Amino acid sequence: MTRVRIDLFISLDGFTSTTGHAPENPMGEDWGRLTAAYAATRTFHERVFDDTSGNGTTGIDDSYAAAFFEGVGAEIMGATMFGLHSFPDDPDWKGWWGGQPPFGTPVYVLTHTAPRPSIPMEGGTTFHFRNAAIEDVLAEATEAAGGLDVRVGGGVGTARDFLRAGVVDHLHLMVAPILLGRGTQLWDDLPSLDLTHKVTTEVAESGTIHVNFAR
Amino acid sequence: MTRVRIDLFISLDGFTSTTGHAPENPMGEDWGRLTAAYAATRTFHERVFDDTSGNGTTGIDDSYAAAFFEGVGAEIMGATMFGLHSFPDDPDWKGWWGGQPPFGTPVYVLTHTAPRPSIPMEGGTTFHFRNAAIEDVLAEATEAAGGLDVRVGGGVGTARDFLRAGVVDHLHLMVAPILLGRGTQLWDDLPSLDLTHKVTTEVAESGTIHVNFAR
């Protein structure tokens, strides 16, 4: 059965996005600190850096990194994550991920702007652009996933929209042992997920705390 | 060497105090959920319930509960924690802890009200009332601790005052795997303790996440 999954990076003080965004630094100033343990994993080295020489950690962080890539049949993301807001006037913009994005599935990009044609990429990724209610996009993505999971990839605003709608089956938080002091608070005005989901916690060798909410 | 220590309960969404306080429920409505894993420990059963029949958990939560009671030579707490604000007109009020409080040390109660005489209690606890800067009270408590540690016991406002002043050597957070959605945010407008302290994380069998900031 298709589950709706979200994976988010978050700091000890609850901030899940970073400030200081700029075209040359689209994820913000603190993104490196927030994601350091994940970027250090062998899975990340292999899947994102294309580094198959055995570099990277192989502990608990890596097992979550590997699970991240497993069993996803379709992806949903917000316009900001795709970069539509950074390059609004470039009809040839194809996202931040180069010619062969790591998704390998249909990716539904939520947008309030005029529809644009779908973009097939190498490696199985096709970007579709949808100006529709998240429930409708989710239904389409679920159909496309063919029994696999649908991941809501981000950004934080999009993830919070899906959490607020109560449609997320599994939320995985990677809590970095750092304090950011600024950004977007993940939990502000969200329903109490611990009342509907089972919470489990685990600490990786890096000190990263993995918190899972699953129903 | 004397260290200044703070232990706090906090929820996954960063709330460290609870709402719905009332005279018959001085710690607030959610206090039981926030402290359930701690109250389940064998140490807590022995030290607070005076239950020596072997009840209670003996895992990681219990090791922290035991450490909580070790090596403390003096305590500092806010007026609210002592109950001065709940019973302002009762000169005979002696706190929430009965005739033999569990501290067994001098306890310095911070107050802005008129000074009142110290109250010696059974079991080694003496309550002193101080209307002074926290640095001055800390100096007096450190002297009284005789080389043992000084604990800042709470409440949250007092703990945050000491954290803001930069005088805390060891902060231990017990992060309950629950979402409260309301209350006081521990980290609001505090200095980034992770820049000055080493952060370690550990998950107990209960799912409680223990986060330590130590310098």
Short mmCIF file of C-alpha atoms in Angstrom, two decimals:
data_model
loop_
_atom_site.label_atom_id
_atom_site.label_comp_id
_atom_site.label_asym_id
_atom_site.label_seq_id
_atom_site.Cartn_x
_atom_site.Cartn_y
_atom_site.Cartn_z
CA MET A 1 0.00 0.00 0.00
CA THR A 2 1.27 3.42 -0.85
CA ARG A 3 2.49 5.46 2.08
CA VAL A 4 3.11 9.19 2.03
CA ARG A 5 6.61 9.82 3.37
CA ILE A 6 8.51 12.92 4.38
CA ASP A 7 12.14 13.16 5.47
CA LEU A 8 13.28 16.43 7.02
CA PHE A 9 16.42 17.86 8.52
CA ILE A 10 15.85 19.77 11.73
CA SER A 11 18.00 21.35 14.42
CA LEU A 12 17.76 20.70 18.15
CA ASP A 13 15.86 23.95 18.50
CA GLY A 14 13.28 22.92 15.92
CA PHE A 15 14.36 24.89 12.86
CA THR A 16 13.98 23.00 9.65
CA SER A 17 14.95 25.57 7.09
CA THR A 18 17.81 27.93 7.01
CA THR A 19 18.23 31.60 6.28
CA GLY A 20 20.62 33.44 4.03
CA HIS A 21 19.33 31.89 0.81
CA ALA A 22 20.95 33.16 -2.37
CA PRO A 23 21.12 31.98 -5.96
CA GLU A 24 24.63 30.65 -5.41
CA ASN A 25 23.59 29.08 -2.10
CA PRO A 26 19.99 27.99 -2.65
CA MET A 27 19.66 25.92 0.49
CA GLY A 28 20.78 28.67 2.86
CA GLU A 29 23.79 29.33 5.03
CA ASP A 30 23.35 26.62 7.63
CA TRP A 31 22.34 23.82 5.29
CA GLY A 32 25.80 22.25 5.44
CA ARG A 33 25.76 22.04 9.22
CA LEU A 34 22.22 20.71 9.25
CA THR A 35 22.93 17.93 6.76
CA ALA A 36 26.57 17.11 7.54
CA ALA A 37 25.89 13.64 8.97
CA TYR A 38 23.72 12.68 6.02
CA ALA A 39 26.22 14.00 3.47
CA ALA A 40 28.91 11.93 5.21
CA THR A 41 27.14 8.60 4.56
CA ARG A 42 28.31 6.03 2.05
CA THR A 43 24.87 6.00 0.45
CA PHE A 44 24.99 9.75 -0.14
CA HIS A 45 28.52 9.45 -1.57
CA GLU A 46 27.32 6.76 -3.97
CA ARG A 47 23.95 8.18 -4.93
CA VAL A 48 24.68 11.88 -5.06
CA PHE A 49 28.45 12.19 -5.52
CA ASP A 50 28.58 9.07 -7.73
CA ASP A 51 31.51 8.02 -5.56
CA THR A 52 31.64 4.22 -5.44
CA SER A 53 35.08 3.92 -3.88
CA GLY A 54 33.69 3.01 -0.48
CA ASN A 55 33.94 6.41 1.16
CA GLY A 56 31.38 7.43 3.74
CA THR A 57 29.93 6.24 7.01
CA THR A 58 28.09 2.92 7.24
CA GLY A 59 26.22 3.19 10.54
CA ILE A 60 22.74 4.25 11.53
CA ASP A 61 22.78 7.46 9.48
CA ASP A 62 23.63 5.41 6.40
CA SER A 63 20.82 2.94 6.99
CA TYR A 64 18.37 5.85 6.96
CA ALA A 65 20.06 7.34 3.91
CA ALA A 66 19.64 4.03 2.09
CA ALA A 67 16.01 3.72 3.15
CA PHE A 68 15.42 7.22 1.84
CA PHE A 69 16.03 5.99 -1.71
CA GLU A 70 14.03 2.77 -1.40
CA GLY A 71 10.45 2.12 -2.38
CA VAL A 72 9.55 5.57 -3.70
CA GLY A 73 7.40 5.57 -6.84
CA ALA A 74 6.63 9.26 -7.13
CA GLU A 75 7.77 12.53 -5.64
CA ILE A 76 6.02 15.80 -4.86
CA MET A 77 7.88 19.05 -4.25
CA GLY A 78 7.18 22.73 -3.93
CA ALA A 79 7.99 25.33 -6.52
CA THR A 80 10.81 26.77 -4.39
CA MET A 81 12.56 23.44 -4.09
CA PHE A 82 12.47 23.04 -7.84
CA GLY A 83 13.77 26.58 -8.26
CA LEU A 84 10.78 28.13 -10.01
CA HIS A 85 10.99 31.17 -7.75
CA SER A 86 14.71 31.62 -8.36
CA PHE A 87 14.38 31.43 -12.14
CA PRO A 88 10.79 32.48 -12.84
CA ASP A 89 11.46 33.77 -16.34
CA ASP A 90 13.58 30.91 -17.63
CA PRO A 91 11.36 28.44 -19.49
CA ASP A 92 14.35 26.11 -19.86
CA TRP A 93 15.06 25.82 -16.12
CA LYS A 94 15.14 22.12 -15.22
CA GLY A 95 15.83 22.17 -11.46
CA TRP A 96 18.96 22.00 -9.35
CA TRP A 97 19.83 18.36 -10.07
CA GLY A 98 21.55 18.42 -13.45
CA GLY A 99 20.69 16.34 -16.46
CA GLN A 100 20.11 13.10 -14.56
CA PRO A 101 18.24 13.90 -11.32
CA PRO A 102 18.48 11.33 -8.52
CA PHE A 103 14.72 10.73 -8.28
CA GLY A 104 14.16 8.28 -11.12
CA THR A 105 10.40 8.70 -10.81
CA PRO A 106 7.68 11.15 -11.80
CA VAL A 107 8.16 14.35 -9.79
CA TYR A 108 5.14 16.61 -9.31
CA VAL A 109 6.11 20.25 -8.81
CA LEU A 110 3.42 22.35 -7.12
CA THR A 111 3.08 25.79 -8.63
CA HIS A 112 0.68 28.71 -8.69
CA THR A 113 2.14 30.04 -11.89
CA ALA A 114 1.05 29.27 -15.45
CA PRO A 115 1.32 25.61 -16.36
CA ARG A 116 4.40 24.56 -18.26
CA PRO A 117 4.99 21.36 -20.19
CA SER A 118 6.38 18.32 -18.44
CA ILE A 119 10.14 17.78 -18.66
CA PRO A 120 11.42 14.26 -19.17
CA MET A 121 14.99 13.86 -17.87
CA GLU A 122 17.53 11.09 -18.14
CA GLY A 123 17.39 8.34 -15.56
CA GLY A 124 13.63 8.01 -15.28
CA THR A 125 12.78 11.38 -13.74
CA THR A 126 9.99 13.40 -15.34
CA PHE A 127 9.04 16.77 -13.89
CA HIS A 128 5.33 17.59 -14.03
CA PHE A 129 3.95 20.98 -12.98
CA ARG A 130 0.62 21.14 -11.23
CA ASN A 131 -1.48 24.08 -10.09
CA ALA A 132 -4.02 22.10 -8.03
CA ALA A 133 -5.05 21.22 -4.49
CA ILE A 134 -2.49 19.05 -2.72
CA GLU A 135 -5.08 16.27 -2.32
CA ASP A 136 -5.53 16.14 -6.10
CA VAL A 137 -1.81 16.13 -6.78
CA LEU A 138 -1.37 13.46 -4.14
CA ALA A 139 -4.03 11.30 -5.81
CA GLU A 140 -2.26 11.63 -9.15
CA ALA A 141 1.13 10.86 -7.61
CA THR A 142 -0.29 7.85 -5.77
CA GLU A 143 -1.65 6.51 -9.03
CA ALA A 144 1.72 7.07 -10.70
CA ALA A 145 3.59 5.39 -7.84
CA GLY A 146 2.00 2.07 -8.73
CA GLY A 147 1.89 0.74 -5.19
CA LEU A 148 5.20 2.23 -4.12
CA ASP A 149 5.42 5.20 -1.76
CA VAL A 150 4.95 8.86 -2.51
CA ARG A 151 7.56 11.13 -1.03
CA VAL A 152 6.91 14.77 -0.29
CA GLY A 153 10.41 16.06 -0.83
CA GLY A 154 10.12 19.64 0.38
CA GLY A 155 10.64 22.44 0.92
CA VAL A 156 9.58 22.93 4.45
CA GLY A 157 6.47 24.93 3.55
CA THR A 158 5.24 22.16 1.28
CA ALA A 159 6.04 19.51 3.89
CA ARG A 160 4.12 21.53 6.50
CA ASP A 161 1.15 21.83 4.13
CA PHE A 162 0.97 18.05 3.79
CA LEU A 163 1.44 17.53 7.54
CA ARG A 164 -1.31 20.04 8.24
CA ALA A 165 -3.60 18.19 5.82
CA GLY A 166 -3.10 15.01 7.84
CA VAL A 167 -2.07 12.90 4.84
CA VAL A 168 1.46 11.95 5.90
CA ASP A 169 1.95 8.32 6.96
CA HIS A 170 5.62 8.44 7.88
CA LEU A 171 7.63 11.47 8.95
CA HIS A 172 11.34 10.91 9.51
CA LEU A 173 13.27 13.69 11.21
CA MET A 174 17.03 13.85 11.23
CA VAL A 175 17.71 16.06 14.24
CA ALA A 176 21.21 17.51 13.98
CA PRO A 177 22.80 18.20 17.39
CA ILE A 178 23.12 21.89 16.63
CA LEU A 179 21.20 25.06 17.47
CA LEU A 180 20.31 27.38 14.60
CA GLY A 181 18.37 30.04 16.45
CA ARG A 182 16.53 31.20 13.33
CA GLY A 183 14.57 29.89 10.38
CA THR A 184 11.22 28.15 10.09
CA GLN A 185 9.92 26.24 13.10
CA LEU A 186 8.71 22.87 11.87
CA TRP A 187 6.03 22.41 14.52
CA ASP A 188 4.36 25.84 14.60
CA ASP A 189 0.60 25.42 14.25
CA LEU A 190 0.76 21.80 13.18
CA PRO A 191 -1.52 19.06 14.49
CA SER A 192 -0.04 16.88 17.24
CA LEU A 193 1.33 14.05 15.15
CA ASP A 194 2.17 12.06 18.28
CA LEU A 195 -1.55 11.53 18.88
CA THR A 196 -2.05 9.78 15.54
CA HIS A 197 1.37 8.25 14.89
CA LYS A 198 3.74 6.02 16.82
CA VAL A 199 6.95 7.82 17.75
CA THR A 200 10.32 6.07 17.82
CA THR A 201 13.72 7.61 18.48
CA GLU A 202 17.25 6.47 17.73
CA VAL A 203 20.66 8.14 17.98
CA ALA A 204 23.29 7.58 15.31
CA GLU A 205 27.04 7.43 15.85
CA SER A 206 27.24 11.03 14.59
CA GLY A 207 24.99 12.26 17.39
CA THR A 208 22.15 12.80 14.91
CA ILE A 209 18.80 11.88 16.46
CA HIS A 210 16.43 10.03 14.15
CA VAL A 211 12.80 10.54 15.13
CA ASN A 212 10.12 8.58 13.30
CA PHE A 213 6.38 9.21 13.32
CA ALA A 214 4.62 6.29 11.64
CA ARG A 215 1.01 5.17 11.40
CA MET B 1 35.68 22.15 40.79
CA THR B 2 32.14 23.34 41.11
CA ARG B 3 30.03 23.06 37.97
CA VAL B 4 26.72 24.80 37.44
CA ARG B 5 24.20 22.17 36.32
CA ILE B 6 20.69 22.33 34.93
CA ASP B 7 18.38 19.41 34.15
CA LEU B 8 15.24 20.19 32.14
CA PHE B 9 12.33 18.29 30.70
CA ILE B 10 11.45 19.30 27.17
CA SER B 11 9.14 18.06 24.44
CA LEU B 12 10.12 17.22 20.86
CA ASP B 13 8.75 20.58 19.80
CA GLY B 14 10.88 22.45 22.30
CA PHE B 15 8.43 23.30 25.05
CA THR B 16 9.88 23.05 28.49
CA SER B 17 7.07 24.26 30.62
CA THR B 18 3.44 23.42 30.58
CA THR B 19 0.25 25.39 30.69
CA GLY B 20 -2.86 24.99 32.81
CA HIS B 21 -1.12 25.65 36.12
CA ALA B 22 -3.37 25.67 39.15
CA PRO B 23 -2.81 25.46 42.92
CA GLU B 24 -3.87 21.82 42.91
CA ASN B 25 -1.76 21.13 39.82
CA PRO B 26 1.24 23.42 40.26
CA MET B 27 3.34 21.90 37.47
CA GLY B 28 0.68 22.23 34.80
CA GLU B 29 -1.48 19.88 32.79
CA ASP B 30 1.14 18.17 30.65
CA TRP B 31 3.75 17.70 33.35
CA GLY B 32 2.90 14.03 33.78
CA ARG B 33 3.42 13.26 30.09
CA LEU B 34 6.62 15.28 29.99
CA THR B 35 8.17 13.51 32.97
CA ALA B 36 6.66 10.02 32.66
CA ALA B 37 9.92 8.24 31.81
CA TYR B 38 11.74 9.91 34.70
CA ALA B 39 8.96 9.17 37.18
CA ALA B 40 9.11 5.52 36.08
CA THR B 41 12.74 5.06 37.14
CA ARG B 42 13.82 3.05 40.14
CA THR B 43 15.81 6.04 41.42
CA PHE B 44 12.73 8.24 41.36
CA HIS B 45 10.69 5.55 43.12
CA GLU B 46 13.33 5.32 45.83
CA ARG B 47 14.18 8.98 46.23
CA VAL B 48 10.81 10.62 45.79
CA PHE B 49 8.22 7.91 46.52
CA ASP B 50 10.41 6.37 49.25
CA ASP B 51 9.65 3.04 47.55
CA THR B 52 12.59 0.67 48.13
CA SER B 53 10.84 -2.49 46.94
CA GLY B 54 12.70 -2.52 43.64
CA ASN B 55 10.01 -0.99 41.46
CA GLY B 56 11.00 1.17 38.54
CA THR B 57 13.10 1.05 35.38
CA THR B 58 16.86 0.49 35.60
CA GLY B 59 18.08 1.54 32.15
CA ILE B 60 19.46 4.73 30.69
CA ASP B 61 16.73 6.96 32.13
CA ASP B 62 17.55 5.62 35.58
CA SER B 63 21.27 6.28 35.20
CA TYR B 64 20.45 9.93 34.50
CA ALA B 65 17.99 10.01 37.39
CA ALA B 66 20.69 8.71 39.71
CA ALA B 67 23.24 11.20 38.40
CA PHE B 68 20.73 13.96 39.03
CA PHE B 69 21.02 13.38 42.76
CA GLU B 70 24.80 13.01 42.87
CA GLY B 71 27.39 15.62 43.64
CA VAL B 72 25.14 18.60 44.25
CA GLY B 73 26.19 20.84 47.14
CA ALA B 74 23.72 23.69 46.71
CA GLU B 75 20.59 24.45 44.76
CA ILE B 76 19.15 27.64 43.27
CA MET B 77 15.52 27.98 42.26
CA GLY B 78 13.08 30.66 41.24
CA ALA B 79 10.29 32.02 43.41
CA THR B 80 7.63 30.28 41.32
CA MET B 81 9.21 26.88 41.76
CA PHE B 82 9.26 27.39 45.50
CA GLY B 83 5.65 28.54 45.43
CA LEU B 84 6.13 32.10 46.59
CA HIS B 85 3.78 33.34 43.87
CA SER B 86 1.11 30.79 44.74
CA PHE B 87 1.13 31.60 48.43
CA PRO B 88 2.47 35.16 48.62
CA ASP B 89 0.77 36.04 51.87
CA ASP B 90 1.59 32.90 53.83
CA PRO B 91 4.75 33.49 55.89
CA ASP B 92 4.70 29.85 56.93
CA TRP B 93 4.79 28.45 53.38
CA LYS B 94 7.73 26.04 53.13
CA GLY B 95 7.56 24.88 49.50
CA TRP B 96 5.99 21.93 47.75
CA TRP B 97 8.25 19.24 49.18
CA GLY B 98 6.84 18.52 52.62
CA GLY B 99 8.75 18.47 55.88
CA GLN B 100 11.80 16.69 54.51
CA PRO B 101 12.60 18.04 51.03
CA PRO B 102 14.73 15.85 48.75
CA PHE B 103 17.51 18.42 48.30
CA GLY B 104 19.54 17.90 51.46
CA THR B 105 21.53 21.05 50.75
CA PRO B 106 21.20 24.80 51.05
CA VAL B 107 18.56 25.97 48.56
CA TYR B 108 18.68 29.60 47.41
CA VAL B 109 15.28 30.91 46.37
CA LEU B 110 15.41 33.97 44.10
CA THR B 111 12.78 36.54 44.96
CA HIS B 112 11.94 40.16 44.30
CA THR B 113 9.74 40.37 47.36
CA ALA B 114 10.71 41.41 50.87
CA PRO B 115 13.34 39.17 52.40
CA ARG B 116 12.12 36.46 54.72
CA PRO B 117 14.12 34.47 57.25
CA SER B 118 15.82 31.25 56.18
CA ILE B 119 13.91 28.02 56.84
CA PRO B 120 15.85 25.02 58.06
CA MET B 121 14.08 21.75 57.19
CA GLU B 122 14.67 18.15 58.17
CA GLY B 123 17.15 16.18 56.09
CA GLY B 124 19.72 18.90 55.54
CA THR B 125 17.73 21.28 53.37
CA THR B 126 17.73 24.96 54.34
CA PHE B 127 15.78 27.44 52.24
CA HIS B 128 17.40 30.87 51.89
CA PHE B 129 15.67 33.78 50.14
CA ARG B 130 17.73 36.18 48.10
CA ASN B 131 16.80 39.36 46.27
CA ALA B 132 20.07 39.81 44.40
CA ALA B 133 21.70 39.48 40.98
CA ILE B 134 22.00 35.88 39.84
CA GLU B 135 25.80 36.19 39.72
CA ASP B 136 25.85 37.14 43.41
CA VAL B 137 23.52 34.33 44.41
CA LEU B 138 25.59 31.93 42.32
CA ALA B 139 28.75 33.05 44.10
CA GLU B 140 27.13 32.43 47.48
CA ALA B 141 25.80 29.04 46.39
CA THR B 142 29.18 28.05 45.00
CA GLU B 143 30.80 28.92 48.33
CA ALA B 144 28.16 26.88 50.16
CA ALA B 145 28.57 23.92 47.81
CA GLY B 146 32.09 23.34 49.15
CA GLY B 147 33.50 22.02 45.88
CA LEU B 148 30.39 20.10 44.87
CA ASP B 149 28.13 21.27 42.05
CA VAL B 150 25.46 23.96 42.10
CA ARG B 151 22.21 22.98 40.49
CA VAL B 152 19.82 25.52 39.05
CA GLY B 153 16.62 23.64 39.66
CA GLY B 154 14.07 25.75 37.82
CA GLY B 155 11.62 26.89 36.86
CA VAL B 156 12.17 27.40 33.21
CA GLY B 157 12.41 31.18 33.47
CA THR B 158 15.15 30.91 36.06
CA ALA B 159 16.97 28.26 34.03
CA ARG B 160 16.79 30.50 30.96
CA ASP B 161 18.15 33.44 32.98
CA PHE B 162 21.21 31.40 33.94
CA LEU B 163 21.66 30.06 30.40
CA ARG B 164 21.43 33.61 29.04
CA ALA B 165 24.06 34.72 31.54
CA GLY B 166 26.45 32.10 30.17
CA VAL B 167 27.22 30.57 33.56
CA VAL B 168 25.89 27.04 33.01
CA ASP B 169 28.54 24.33 32.65
CA HIS B 170 26.28 21.35 32.04
CA LEU B 171 22.76 21.35 30.63
CA HIS B 172 20.99 18.00 30.51
CA LEU B 173 17.78 17.84 28.51
CA MET B 174 15.36 14.97 28.81
CA VAL B 175 13.47 15.20 25.53
CA ALA B 176 10.17 13.35 25.81
CA PRO B 177 8.95 11.90 22.48
CA ILE B 178 5.78 13.97 22.60
CA LEU B 179 4.53 17.21 21.08
CA LEU B 180 2.99 19.77 23.41
CA GLY B 181 2.22 22.56 20.97
CA ARG B 182 2.17 25.23 23.66
CA GLY B 183 4.13 26.51 26.60
CA THR B 184 7.53 28.19 26.92
CA GLN B 185 10.09 27.56 24.18
CA LEU B 186 13.38 26.74 25.86
CA TRP B 187 15.62 28.11 23.12
CA ASP B 188 13.93 31.42 22.29
CA ASP B 189 16.52 34.22 22.38
CA LEU B 190 19.19 32.13 24.08
CA PRO B 191 22.85 32.08 23.09
CA SER B 192 23.91 29.15 20.89
CA LEU B 193 25.12 26.77 23.55
CA ASP B 194 26.43 24.36 20.90
CA LEU B 195 29.18 26.88 20.07
CA THR B 196 30.59 26.83 23.61
CA HIS B 197 29.63 23.34 24.83
CA LYS B 198 30.14 19.82 23.54
CA VAL B 199 26.83 18.19 22.59
CA THR B 200 26.16 14.50 23.12
CA THR B 201 22.93 12.60 22.50
CA GLU B 202 21.61 9.28 23.74
CA VAL B 203 18.23 7.54 23.49
CA ALA B 204 16.83 5.60 26.43
CA GLU B 205 14.71 2.47 26.25
CA SER B 206 11.65 4.66 26.89
CA GLY B 207 12.31 6.68 23.73
CA THR B 208 13.40 9.65 25.81
CA ILE B 209 16.28 11.48 24.16
CA HIS B 210 18.97 12.67 26.55
CA VAL B 211 20.89 15.66 25.19
CA ASN B 212 23.89 16.94 27.11
CA PHE B 213 25.69 20.25 26.65
CA ALA B 214 28.93 20.20 28.64
CA ARG B 215 31.98 22.44 28.75
#
